[in-house]
Coordinates of C-alpha atoms and ligand atoms in Angstrom, one line a residue:
X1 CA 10.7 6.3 30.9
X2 CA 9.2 2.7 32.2
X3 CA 10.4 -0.4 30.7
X4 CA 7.2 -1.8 29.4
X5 CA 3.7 -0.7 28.0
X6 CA 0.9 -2.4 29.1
X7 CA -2.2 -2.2 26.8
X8 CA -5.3 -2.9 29.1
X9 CA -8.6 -3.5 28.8
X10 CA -8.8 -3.6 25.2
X11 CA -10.4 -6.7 22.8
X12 CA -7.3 -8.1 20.8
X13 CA -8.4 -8.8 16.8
X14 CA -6.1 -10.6 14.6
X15 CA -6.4 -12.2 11.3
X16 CA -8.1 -15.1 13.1
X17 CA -8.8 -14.3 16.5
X18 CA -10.5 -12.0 18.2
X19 CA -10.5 -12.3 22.4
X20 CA -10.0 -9.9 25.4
X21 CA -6.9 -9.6 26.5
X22 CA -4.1 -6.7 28.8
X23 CA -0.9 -6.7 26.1
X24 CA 2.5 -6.4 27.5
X25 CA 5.4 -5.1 25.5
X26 CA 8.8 -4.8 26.7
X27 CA 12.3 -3.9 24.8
X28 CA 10.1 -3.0 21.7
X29 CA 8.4 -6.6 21.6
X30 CA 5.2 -8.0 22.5
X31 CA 5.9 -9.8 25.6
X32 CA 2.7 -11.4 26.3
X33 CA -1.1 -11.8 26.2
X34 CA -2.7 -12.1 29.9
X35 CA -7.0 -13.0 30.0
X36 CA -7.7 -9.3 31.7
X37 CA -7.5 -8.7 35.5
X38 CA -5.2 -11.7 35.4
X39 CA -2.1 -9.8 35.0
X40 CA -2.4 -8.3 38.9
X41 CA -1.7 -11.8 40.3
X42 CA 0.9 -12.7 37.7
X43 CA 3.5 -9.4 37.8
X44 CA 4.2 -7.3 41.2
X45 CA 5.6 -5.0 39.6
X46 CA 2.8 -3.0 37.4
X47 CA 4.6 -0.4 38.2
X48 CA 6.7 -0.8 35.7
X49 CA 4.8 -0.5 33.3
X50 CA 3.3 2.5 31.8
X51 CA -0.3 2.4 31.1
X52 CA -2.6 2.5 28.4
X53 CA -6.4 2.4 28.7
X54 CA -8.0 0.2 25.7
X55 CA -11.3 0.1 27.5
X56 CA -14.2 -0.2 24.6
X57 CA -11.5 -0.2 21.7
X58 CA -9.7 -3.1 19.3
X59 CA -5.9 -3.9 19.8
X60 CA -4.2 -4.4 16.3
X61 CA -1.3 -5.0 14.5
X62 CA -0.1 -1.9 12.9
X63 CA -0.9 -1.6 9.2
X64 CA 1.5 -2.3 6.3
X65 CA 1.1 -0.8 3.4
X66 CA 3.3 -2.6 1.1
X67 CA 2.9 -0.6 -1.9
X68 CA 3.9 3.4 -1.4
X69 CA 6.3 5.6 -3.8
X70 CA 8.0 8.2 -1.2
X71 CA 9.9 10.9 -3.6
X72 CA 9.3 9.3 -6.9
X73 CA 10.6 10.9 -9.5
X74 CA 7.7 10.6 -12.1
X75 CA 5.9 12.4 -14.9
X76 CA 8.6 15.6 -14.9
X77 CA 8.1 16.2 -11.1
X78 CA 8.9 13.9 -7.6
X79 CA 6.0 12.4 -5.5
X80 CA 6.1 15.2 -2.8
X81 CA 6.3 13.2 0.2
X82 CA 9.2 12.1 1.2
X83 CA 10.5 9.3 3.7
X84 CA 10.0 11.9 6.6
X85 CA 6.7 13.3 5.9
X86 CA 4.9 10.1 4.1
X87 CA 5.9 8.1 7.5
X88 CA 5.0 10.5 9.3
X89 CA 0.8 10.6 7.9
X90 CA 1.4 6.9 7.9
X91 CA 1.8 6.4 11.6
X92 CA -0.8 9.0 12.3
X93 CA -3.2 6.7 10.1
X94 CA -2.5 3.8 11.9
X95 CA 0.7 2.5 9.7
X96 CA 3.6 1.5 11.0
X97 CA 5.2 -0.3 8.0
X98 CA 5.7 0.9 4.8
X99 CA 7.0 -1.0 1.8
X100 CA 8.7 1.4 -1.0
X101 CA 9.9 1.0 -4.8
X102 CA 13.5 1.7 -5.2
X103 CA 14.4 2.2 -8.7
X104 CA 16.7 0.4 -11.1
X105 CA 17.4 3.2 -13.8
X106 CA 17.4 2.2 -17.3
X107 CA 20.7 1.2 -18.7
X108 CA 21.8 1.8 -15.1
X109 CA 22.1 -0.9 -11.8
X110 CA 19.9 -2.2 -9.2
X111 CA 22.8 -1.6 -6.9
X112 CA 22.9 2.1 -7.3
X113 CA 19.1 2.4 -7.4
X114 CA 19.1 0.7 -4.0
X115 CA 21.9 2.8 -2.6
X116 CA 19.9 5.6 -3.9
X117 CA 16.7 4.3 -1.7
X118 CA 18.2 3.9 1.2
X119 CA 20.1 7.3 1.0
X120 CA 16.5 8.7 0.8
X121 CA 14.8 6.9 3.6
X122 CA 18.0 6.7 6.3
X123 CA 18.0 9.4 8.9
X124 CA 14.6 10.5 7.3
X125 CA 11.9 7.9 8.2
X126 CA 9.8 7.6 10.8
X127 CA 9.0 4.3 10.9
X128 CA 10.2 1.2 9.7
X129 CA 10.3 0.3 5.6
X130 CA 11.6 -1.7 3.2
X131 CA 12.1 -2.3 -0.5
X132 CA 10.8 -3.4 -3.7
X133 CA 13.2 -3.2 -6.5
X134 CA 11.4 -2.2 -10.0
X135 CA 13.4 -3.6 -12.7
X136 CA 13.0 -1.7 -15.8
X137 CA 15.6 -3.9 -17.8
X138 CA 16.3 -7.6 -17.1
X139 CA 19.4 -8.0 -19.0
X140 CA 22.1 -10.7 -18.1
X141 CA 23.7 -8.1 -15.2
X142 CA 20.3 -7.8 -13.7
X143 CA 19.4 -11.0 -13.5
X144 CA 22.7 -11.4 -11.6
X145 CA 21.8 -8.5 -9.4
X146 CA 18.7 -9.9 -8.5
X147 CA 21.1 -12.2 -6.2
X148 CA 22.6 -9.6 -4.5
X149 CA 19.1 -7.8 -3.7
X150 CA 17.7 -10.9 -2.2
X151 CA 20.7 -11.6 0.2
X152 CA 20.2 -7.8 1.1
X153 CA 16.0 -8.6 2.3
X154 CA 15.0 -6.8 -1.2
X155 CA 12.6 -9.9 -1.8
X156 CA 10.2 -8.5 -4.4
X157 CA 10.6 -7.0 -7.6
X158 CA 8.2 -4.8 -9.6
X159 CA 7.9 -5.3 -13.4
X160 CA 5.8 -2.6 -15.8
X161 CA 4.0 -3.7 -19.0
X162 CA 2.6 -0.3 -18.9
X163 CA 4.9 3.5 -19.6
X164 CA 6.4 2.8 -22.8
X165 CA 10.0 4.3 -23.3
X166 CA 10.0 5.0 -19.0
X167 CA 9.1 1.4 -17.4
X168 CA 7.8 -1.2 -19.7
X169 CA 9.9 -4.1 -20.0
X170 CA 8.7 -6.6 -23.0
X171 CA 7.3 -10.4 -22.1
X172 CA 11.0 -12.0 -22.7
X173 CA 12.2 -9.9 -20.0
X174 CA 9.2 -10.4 -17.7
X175 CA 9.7 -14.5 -18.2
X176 CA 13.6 -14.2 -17.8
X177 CA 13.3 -12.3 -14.2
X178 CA 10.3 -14.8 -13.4
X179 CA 12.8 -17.7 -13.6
X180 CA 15.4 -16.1 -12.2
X181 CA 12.7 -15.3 -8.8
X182 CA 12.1 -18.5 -9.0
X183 CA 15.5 -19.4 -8.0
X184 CA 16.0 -16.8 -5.5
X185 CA 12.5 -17.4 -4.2
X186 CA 11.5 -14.1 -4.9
X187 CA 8.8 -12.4 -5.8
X188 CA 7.6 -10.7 -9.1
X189 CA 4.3 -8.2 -8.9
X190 CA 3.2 -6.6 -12.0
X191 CA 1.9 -3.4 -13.2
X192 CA -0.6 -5.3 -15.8
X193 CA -1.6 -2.9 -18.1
X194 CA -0.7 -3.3 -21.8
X195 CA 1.1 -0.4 -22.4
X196 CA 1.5 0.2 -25.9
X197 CA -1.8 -0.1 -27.4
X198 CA -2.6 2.3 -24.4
X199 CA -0.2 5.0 -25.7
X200 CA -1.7 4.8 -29.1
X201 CA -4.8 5.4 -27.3
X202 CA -3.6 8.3 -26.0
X203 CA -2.4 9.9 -29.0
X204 CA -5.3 9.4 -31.3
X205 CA -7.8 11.4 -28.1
X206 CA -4.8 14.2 -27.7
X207 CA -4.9 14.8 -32.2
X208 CA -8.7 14.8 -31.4
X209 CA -8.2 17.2 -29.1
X210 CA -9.7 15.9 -26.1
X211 CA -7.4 16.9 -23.2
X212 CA -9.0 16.9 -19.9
X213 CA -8.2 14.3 -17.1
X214 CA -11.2 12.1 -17.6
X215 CA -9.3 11.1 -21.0
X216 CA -6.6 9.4 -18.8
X217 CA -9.2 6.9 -18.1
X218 CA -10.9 6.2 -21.5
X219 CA -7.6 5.8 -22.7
X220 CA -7.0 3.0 -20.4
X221 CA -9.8 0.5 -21.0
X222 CA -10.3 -2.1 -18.5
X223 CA -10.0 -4.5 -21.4
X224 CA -5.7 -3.0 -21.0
X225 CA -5.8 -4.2 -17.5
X226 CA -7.6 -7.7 -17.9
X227 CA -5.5 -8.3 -21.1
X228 CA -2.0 -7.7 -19.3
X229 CA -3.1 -9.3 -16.1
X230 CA -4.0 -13.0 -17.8
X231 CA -1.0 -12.4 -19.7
X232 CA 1.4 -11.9 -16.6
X233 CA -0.7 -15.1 -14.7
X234 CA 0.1 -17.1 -17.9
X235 CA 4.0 -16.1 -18.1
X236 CA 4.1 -17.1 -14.4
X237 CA 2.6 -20.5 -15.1
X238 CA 4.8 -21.0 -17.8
X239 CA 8.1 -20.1 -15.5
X240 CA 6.3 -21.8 -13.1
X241 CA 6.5 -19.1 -10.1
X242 CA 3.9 -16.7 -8.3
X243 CA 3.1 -13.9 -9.0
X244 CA 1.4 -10.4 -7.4
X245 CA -0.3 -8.6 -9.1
X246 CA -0.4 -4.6 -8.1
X247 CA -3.5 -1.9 -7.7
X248 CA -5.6 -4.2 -9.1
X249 CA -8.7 -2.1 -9.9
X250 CA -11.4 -3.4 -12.1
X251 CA -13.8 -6.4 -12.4
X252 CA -12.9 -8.9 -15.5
X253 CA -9.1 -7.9 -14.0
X254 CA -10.1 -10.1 -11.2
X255 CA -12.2 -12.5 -12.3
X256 CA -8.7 -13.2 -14.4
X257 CA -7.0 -13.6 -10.6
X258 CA -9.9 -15.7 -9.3
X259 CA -9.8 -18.2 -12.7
X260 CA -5.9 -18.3 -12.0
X261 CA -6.4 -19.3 -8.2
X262 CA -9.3 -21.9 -9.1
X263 CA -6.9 -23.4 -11.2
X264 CA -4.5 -23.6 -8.7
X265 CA -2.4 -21.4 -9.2
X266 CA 0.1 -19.1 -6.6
X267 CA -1.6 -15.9 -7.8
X268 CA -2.1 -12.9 -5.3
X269 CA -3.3 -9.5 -6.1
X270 CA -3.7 -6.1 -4.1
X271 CA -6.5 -3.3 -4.5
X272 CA -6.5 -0.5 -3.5
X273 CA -9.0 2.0 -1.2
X274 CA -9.1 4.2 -4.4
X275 CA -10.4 1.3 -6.6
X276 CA -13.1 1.1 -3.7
X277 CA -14.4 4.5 -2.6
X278 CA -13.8 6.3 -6.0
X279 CA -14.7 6.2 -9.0
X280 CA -14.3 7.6 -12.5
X281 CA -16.6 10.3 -12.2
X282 CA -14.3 12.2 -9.4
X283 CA -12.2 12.3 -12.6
X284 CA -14.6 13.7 -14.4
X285 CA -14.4 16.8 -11.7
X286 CA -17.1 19.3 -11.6
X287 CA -19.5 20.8 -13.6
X288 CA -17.4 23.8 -14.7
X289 CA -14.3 22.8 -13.2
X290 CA -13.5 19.6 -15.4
X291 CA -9.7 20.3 -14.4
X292 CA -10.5 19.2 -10.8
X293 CA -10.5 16.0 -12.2
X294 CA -6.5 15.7 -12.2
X295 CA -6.1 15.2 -8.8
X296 CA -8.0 11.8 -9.1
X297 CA -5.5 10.8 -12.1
X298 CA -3.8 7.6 -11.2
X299 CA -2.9 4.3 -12.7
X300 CA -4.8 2.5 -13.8
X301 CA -7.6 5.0 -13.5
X302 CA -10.5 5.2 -11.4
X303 CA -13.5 2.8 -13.1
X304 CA -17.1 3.1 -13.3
X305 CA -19.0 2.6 -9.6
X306 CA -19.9 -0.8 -10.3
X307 CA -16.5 -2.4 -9.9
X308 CA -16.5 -1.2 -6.2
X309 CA -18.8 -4.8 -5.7
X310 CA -16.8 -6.7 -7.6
X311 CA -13.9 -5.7 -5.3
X312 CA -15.3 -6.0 -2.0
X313 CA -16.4 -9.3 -2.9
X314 CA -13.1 -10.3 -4.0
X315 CA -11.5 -9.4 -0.9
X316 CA -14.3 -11.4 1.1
X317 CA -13.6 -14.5 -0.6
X318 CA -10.0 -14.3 -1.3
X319 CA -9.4 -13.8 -4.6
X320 CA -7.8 -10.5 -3.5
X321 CA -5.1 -10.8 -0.5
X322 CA -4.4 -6.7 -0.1
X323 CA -5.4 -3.5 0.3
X324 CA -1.9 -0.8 -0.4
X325 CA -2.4 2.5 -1.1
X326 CA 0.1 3.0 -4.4
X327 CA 0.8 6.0 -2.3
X328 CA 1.6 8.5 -5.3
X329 CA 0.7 12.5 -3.9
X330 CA 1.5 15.5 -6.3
X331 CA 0.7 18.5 -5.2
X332 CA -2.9 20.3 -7.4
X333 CA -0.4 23.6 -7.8
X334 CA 2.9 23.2 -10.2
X335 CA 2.4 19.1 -9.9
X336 CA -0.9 18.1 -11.4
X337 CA -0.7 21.6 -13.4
X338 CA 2.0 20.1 -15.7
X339 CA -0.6 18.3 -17.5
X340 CA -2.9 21.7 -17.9
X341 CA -4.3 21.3 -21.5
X342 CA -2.7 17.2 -22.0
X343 CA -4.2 14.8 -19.9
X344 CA -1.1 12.5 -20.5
X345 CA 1.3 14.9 -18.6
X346 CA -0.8 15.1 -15.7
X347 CA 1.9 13.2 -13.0
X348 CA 0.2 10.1 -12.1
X349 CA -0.9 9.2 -8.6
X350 CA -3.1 10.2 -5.2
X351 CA -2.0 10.2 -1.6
X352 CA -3.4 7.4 0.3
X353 CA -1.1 6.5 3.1
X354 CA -3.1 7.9 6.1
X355 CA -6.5 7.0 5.1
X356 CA -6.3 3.4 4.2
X357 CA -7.6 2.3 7.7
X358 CA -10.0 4.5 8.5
X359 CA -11.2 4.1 4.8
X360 CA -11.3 0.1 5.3
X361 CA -12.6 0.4 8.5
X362 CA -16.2 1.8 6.8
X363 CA -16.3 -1.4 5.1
X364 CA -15.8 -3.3 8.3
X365 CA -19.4 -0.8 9.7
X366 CA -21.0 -1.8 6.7
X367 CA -20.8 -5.0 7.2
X368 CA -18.5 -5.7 3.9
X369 CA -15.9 -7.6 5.7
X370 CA -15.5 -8.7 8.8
X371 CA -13.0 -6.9 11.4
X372 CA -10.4 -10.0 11.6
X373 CA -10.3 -9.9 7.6
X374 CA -9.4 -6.1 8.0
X375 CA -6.3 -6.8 10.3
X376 CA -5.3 -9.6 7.4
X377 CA -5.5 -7.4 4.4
X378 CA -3.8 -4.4 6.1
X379 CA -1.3 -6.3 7.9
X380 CA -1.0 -9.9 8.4
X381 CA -1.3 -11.1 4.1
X382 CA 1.1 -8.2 3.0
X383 CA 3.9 -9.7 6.0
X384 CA 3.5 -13.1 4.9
X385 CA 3.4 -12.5 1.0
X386 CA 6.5 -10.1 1.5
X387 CA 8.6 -12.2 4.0
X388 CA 8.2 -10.4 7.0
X389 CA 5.3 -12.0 9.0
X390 CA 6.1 -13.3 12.7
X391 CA 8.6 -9.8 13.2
X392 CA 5.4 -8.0 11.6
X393 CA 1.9 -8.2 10.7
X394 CA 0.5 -9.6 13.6
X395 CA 0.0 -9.8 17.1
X396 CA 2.5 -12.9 18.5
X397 CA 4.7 -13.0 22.1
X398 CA 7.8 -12.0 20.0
X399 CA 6.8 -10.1 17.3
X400 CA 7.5 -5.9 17.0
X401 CA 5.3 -4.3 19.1
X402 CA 3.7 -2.7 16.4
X403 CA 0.2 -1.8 17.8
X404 CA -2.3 0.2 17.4
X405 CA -5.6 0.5 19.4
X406 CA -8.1 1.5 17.1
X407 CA -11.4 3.3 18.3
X408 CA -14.1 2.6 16.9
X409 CA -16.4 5.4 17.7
X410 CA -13.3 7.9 17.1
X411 CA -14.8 10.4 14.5
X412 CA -12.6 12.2 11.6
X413 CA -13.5 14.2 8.4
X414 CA -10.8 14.0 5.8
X415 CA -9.4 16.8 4.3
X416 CA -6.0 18.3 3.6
X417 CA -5.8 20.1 6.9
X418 CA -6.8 17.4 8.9
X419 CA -4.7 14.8 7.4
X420 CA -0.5 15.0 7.8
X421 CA 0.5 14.5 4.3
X422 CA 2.3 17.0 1.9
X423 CA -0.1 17.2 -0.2
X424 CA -2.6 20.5 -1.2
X425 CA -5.7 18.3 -1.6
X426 CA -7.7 15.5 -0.6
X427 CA -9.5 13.4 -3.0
X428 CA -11.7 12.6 0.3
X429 CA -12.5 16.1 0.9
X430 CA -15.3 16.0 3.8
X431 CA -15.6 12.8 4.2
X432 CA -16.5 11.6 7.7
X433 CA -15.4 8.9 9.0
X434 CA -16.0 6.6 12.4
X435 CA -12.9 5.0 13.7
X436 CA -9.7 5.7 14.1
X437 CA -6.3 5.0 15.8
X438 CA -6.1 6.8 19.0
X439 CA -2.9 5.0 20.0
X440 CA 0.2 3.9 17.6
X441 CA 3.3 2.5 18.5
X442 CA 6.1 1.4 16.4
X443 CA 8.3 -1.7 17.9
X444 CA 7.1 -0.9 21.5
X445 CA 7.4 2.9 21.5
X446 CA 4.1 5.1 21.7
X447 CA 4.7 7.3 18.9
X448 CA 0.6 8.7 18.1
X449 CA -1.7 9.6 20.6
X450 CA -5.0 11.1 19.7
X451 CA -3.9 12.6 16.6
X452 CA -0.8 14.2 17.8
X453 CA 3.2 13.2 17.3
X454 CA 3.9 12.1 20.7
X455 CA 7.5 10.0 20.1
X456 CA 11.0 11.2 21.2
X457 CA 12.2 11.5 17.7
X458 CA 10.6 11.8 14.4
X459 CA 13.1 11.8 12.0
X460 CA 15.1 8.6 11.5
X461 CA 13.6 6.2 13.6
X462 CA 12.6 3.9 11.3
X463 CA 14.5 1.1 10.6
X464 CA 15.0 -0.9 7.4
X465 CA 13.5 -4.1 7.5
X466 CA 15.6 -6.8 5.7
X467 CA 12.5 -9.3 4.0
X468 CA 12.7 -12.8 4.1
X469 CA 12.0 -14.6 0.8
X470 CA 8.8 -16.0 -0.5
X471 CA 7.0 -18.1 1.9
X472 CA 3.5 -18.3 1.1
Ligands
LIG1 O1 -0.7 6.3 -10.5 C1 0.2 5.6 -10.1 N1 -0.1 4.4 -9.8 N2 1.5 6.1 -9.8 C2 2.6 5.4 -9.3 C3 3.2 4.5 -10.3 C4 2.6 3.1 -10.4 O2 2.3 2.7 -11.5 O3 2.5 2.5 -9.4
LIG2 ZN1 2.1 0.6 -11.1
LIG3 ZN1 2.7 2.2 -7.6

C-alpha cells in the first residue's frame, strides 16, 4: 500500500470555491492543493502516491448527514439498519459522516443511554459518527448530565414536543435544558410538532374509522408544525440561546425560521430530501393499494407538492442551513405491517441515507441551487453548526481526507436492489438519476469505488468523533 493518494485532474468545489486543482492526502489528511500539472515539478516522488483519475468530475468533501437513527427502537420494532449496514449505504452514497441520536430513557440516565450508543456503533461502523443525545426528561440529574455529555464531544441535544407518553417533554423542561446549553454552549434541536392536540387528532380519525396511512398526515396539520416551531424559536429567545430546528418540512414552518433569523435571531433549521422530492400523495399509495402508502409514513408527514418551492427557496437564501435524511428504514414486511388496519402504529420513518446526494444533486441540474451551496448543506453547515468543521466538512490542508469525487454524468436508478440499505423498499422506486460518487474515501482511505466496497475492513472502522461545542 502507498503512503498517499493523489486525486488528479479533478475541479475542487467547496462551499465557496470552486477551482482546478491534483489533491494530495497522506496519513488520512489532506496534505495539499497543487494548480494541476504543477505537482510534477514540486514532488519526485509521484511514485508514492497511488493514483486516482478525476478527469471531467468535482472533488468534494464527503457528506454529513447529521440527523440518522441507526437501530432505533421505535413504534414496537427497531429501525432495521444498524451501525454496520446504515454506514455502509452511507459511504456508498457518498457519506462519510453520520451523526446519530443516542437515547436518554425515561426515568433512566443520559450516561447509560450513551454507553448504550456507543456499544451499538463500536466495532460495527463503517465510517466515522457521533452523537446527539435526545433528552426525554430534563430533571435536575439531567441537567447535570448534560455537563458530562459535552466534555465527552456529545454537543447537541434533541428535545420532542411531539410522541406523547414516549418523547414529549413539556415547555418548562424545554426552557430548563435551553439555559443549561447555554452554559455548556450546546446545542438544542427540536422535534416542533405540538404533540398533544396531534394525538387527539388521531383518536377522533381512528373512532371514525379512518385507518389507512394517508391519515398519519391529516392528523398532523402543518398548522402542528408552524405552531411548535414559533413556539421553540420564542423559548430560545427567551433563554436567550440558538436553536435547530429538525426535518423541517412545510412552508408557514419556515417562514416562522426566516421571521426568527430577520429578527436576528441564532435560528437554524434542516430539511430533508423527503420534504423535497415527495409528497403526500406517495402516502396516499395507489389506486387499490392504499396500504402502499406506509412506507412513505414519517414525521412529520409528507405535505402537499407545493411546499417543495417553498423549500428549495429557503435553502437558496438561507433560511434553511441542512439537508439530513432523519434516516428512519422499517422494513414493508413485519415493520410497516404493525400498523395494518391503524395508521398510528405504522413505525415512523424512511431510509434516506444513500440517496441524499444523488437526490440533491438533481437540484443542483436543475438549476435550484448552485453546486458550492450543495457541498455547504451536505457538509460544510452541518460541521460548523455541530462543532466539527475544520476535521470535517470541507476541503482544508489538514482536515480528514474525507473525499469524494462525484461524477456528474454517473447514471443510477434507485430501487431496493440497487441501493445498500436493509431495507425491502424504496420510496424512490425507478427513479433515475445523473450523478454520483464514483470514488469515496473516509480520512484518506479509498473505501467506494464505482459502486463496490473496495476498503480493507468494513466493520469497525469508523471512529467516534468527539464534537466541539457551539461555534456558529
Ligand atoms: O419519522 C421519523 N422522523 N422517525 C424518526 C423519529 C424522529 O422524529 O425523528
Ligand atoms: Zn423528530
Ligand atoms: Zn429523526
Amino acid at each position: 500500500m502507498k503512503p498517499g493518494t493523489l486525486i488528479k485532474g479533478g475541479t475542487v468545489i467547496t462551499a465557496s470555491d470552486t477551482f482546478a486543482a491534483d489533491v494530495m492526502i497522506a496519513n488520512g489528511k489532506i496534505a495539499g492543493m497543487v494548480t494541476p500539472g504543477n505537482l510534477d515539478d514540486l514532488s519526485r516522488n509521484q511514485e508514492a502516491f497511488e493514483v486516482i483519475d478525476a478527469k471531467g468530475k468535482y472533488v468534494i468533501p464527503g457528506g454529513i448527514d447529521c440527523h440518522t437513527h441507526m437501530s432505533l427502537p421505535f413504534g414496537g420494532t427497531t429501525a432495521s439498519d444498524d451501525f454496520e449496514t446504515g454506514t455502509i449505504a452511507a459511504a456508498h452514497g457518498g457519506t462519510t459522516t453520520i451523526v446519530d441520536f443516542a437515547i436518554q430513557s425515561k426515568g433512566g440516565a443520559m450516561r447509560a443511554g450513551l454507553d448504550n450508543w456507543h456499544g451499538l456503533a463500536e466495532g460495527k461502523a463503517a465510517i466515522d459518527y457521533a452523537f446527539h443525545m435526545i433528552m426525554t426528561e430534563a430533571n435536575p440529574s439531567a441537567l447535570d448530565e448534560m455537563a458530562d455529555m459535552v466534555r465527552e464531544g456529545v454537543t447537541s441535544f434533541k428535545m420532542f414536543m411531539a410522541y406523547p407518553g414516549v418523547f414529549l417533554v413539556d415547555d418548562q423542561q424545554i426552557f430548563r435544558a435551553m439555559q443549561r446549553a447555554g452554559e455548556l454552549g450546546a446545542l438544542i434541536t427540536m422535534h416542533a410538532e405540538i404533540g398533544l392536540p396531534i394525538d387527539v387528532m388521531v383518536q377522533k380519525a381512528l373512532a371514525e374509522g379512518k385507518t389507512a396511512p394517508i391519515y398519519h398526515a391529516l392528523t398532523r396539520p402543518e398548522i402542528a408544525e408552524a405552531t411548535g416551531t414559533e413556539r421553540a424559536i420564542a423559548l430560545a429567545e427567551m433563554a436567550g440561546v440558538p436553536v435547530y430546528m429538525v426535518h423541517l418540512s412545510a412552508q408557514r414552518a419556515l417562514e416562522r425560521v426566516a421571521e426568527a433569523r430577520d429578527r436576528g435571531l441564532p435560528t437554524y433549521a434542516e430539511t430533508c430530501p423527503q420534504y423535497l422530492f415527495l409528497s403526500e400523495d406517495d402516502l396516499r399509495g395507489d389506486p387499490g393499494d392504499e396500504w402502499k402508502g406506509a412506507g412513505y409514513v414519517c414525521t412529520p408527514p409528507l405535505r402537499p407538492k407545493h411546499h417543495h418551492d417553498h423549500l428549495w427557496r429557503g435553502l437558496r437564501n438561507y433560511d434553511l442551513q441542512v439537508v439530513a435524511t432523519d434516516h428512519c428504514p422499517f422494513c414493508m414486511k413485519d415493520q410497516k405491517e404493525l400498523g395494518r388496519g391503524d395508521f398510528s402504529k405504522i413505525p415512523n420513518g424512511m431510509p434516506g441515507v444513500e440517496t441524499r446526494l444523488h437526490l440533491l444533486w438533481e437540484g443542483v441540474r436543475e438549476g435550484k441551487i448552485s453546486m458550492n451551496r450543495f457541498v455547504e448543506i451536505t457538509s460544510t453547515a452541518p460541521a460548523k453548526i455541530f462543532g466539527m468543521y475544520g476535521k470535517k466538512g470541507t476541503l482544508a490542508i489538514g482536515a480528514d481526507a474525507d473525499v469524494v469525487v462525484w461524477d456528474p454524468n454517473r447514471e443510477k436508478v434507485l430501487g431496493k436492489d440497487t441501493l445498500h440499505m436493509r431495507v425491502d423498499y424504496s420510496p424512490y422506486e425507478g427513479k433515475k438519476v445523473i450523478g454520483a460518487p464514483s470514488h469515496v474515501l473516509s480520512r484518506g482511505e479509498l473505501v467506494v469505488q464505482d459502486d463496490k466496497w473496495v476498503g480493507k475492513q468494513k466493520q469497525g472502522r469508523g471512529q467516534f468523533v468527539r464534537r466541539g461545542t457551539f461555534g456558529l
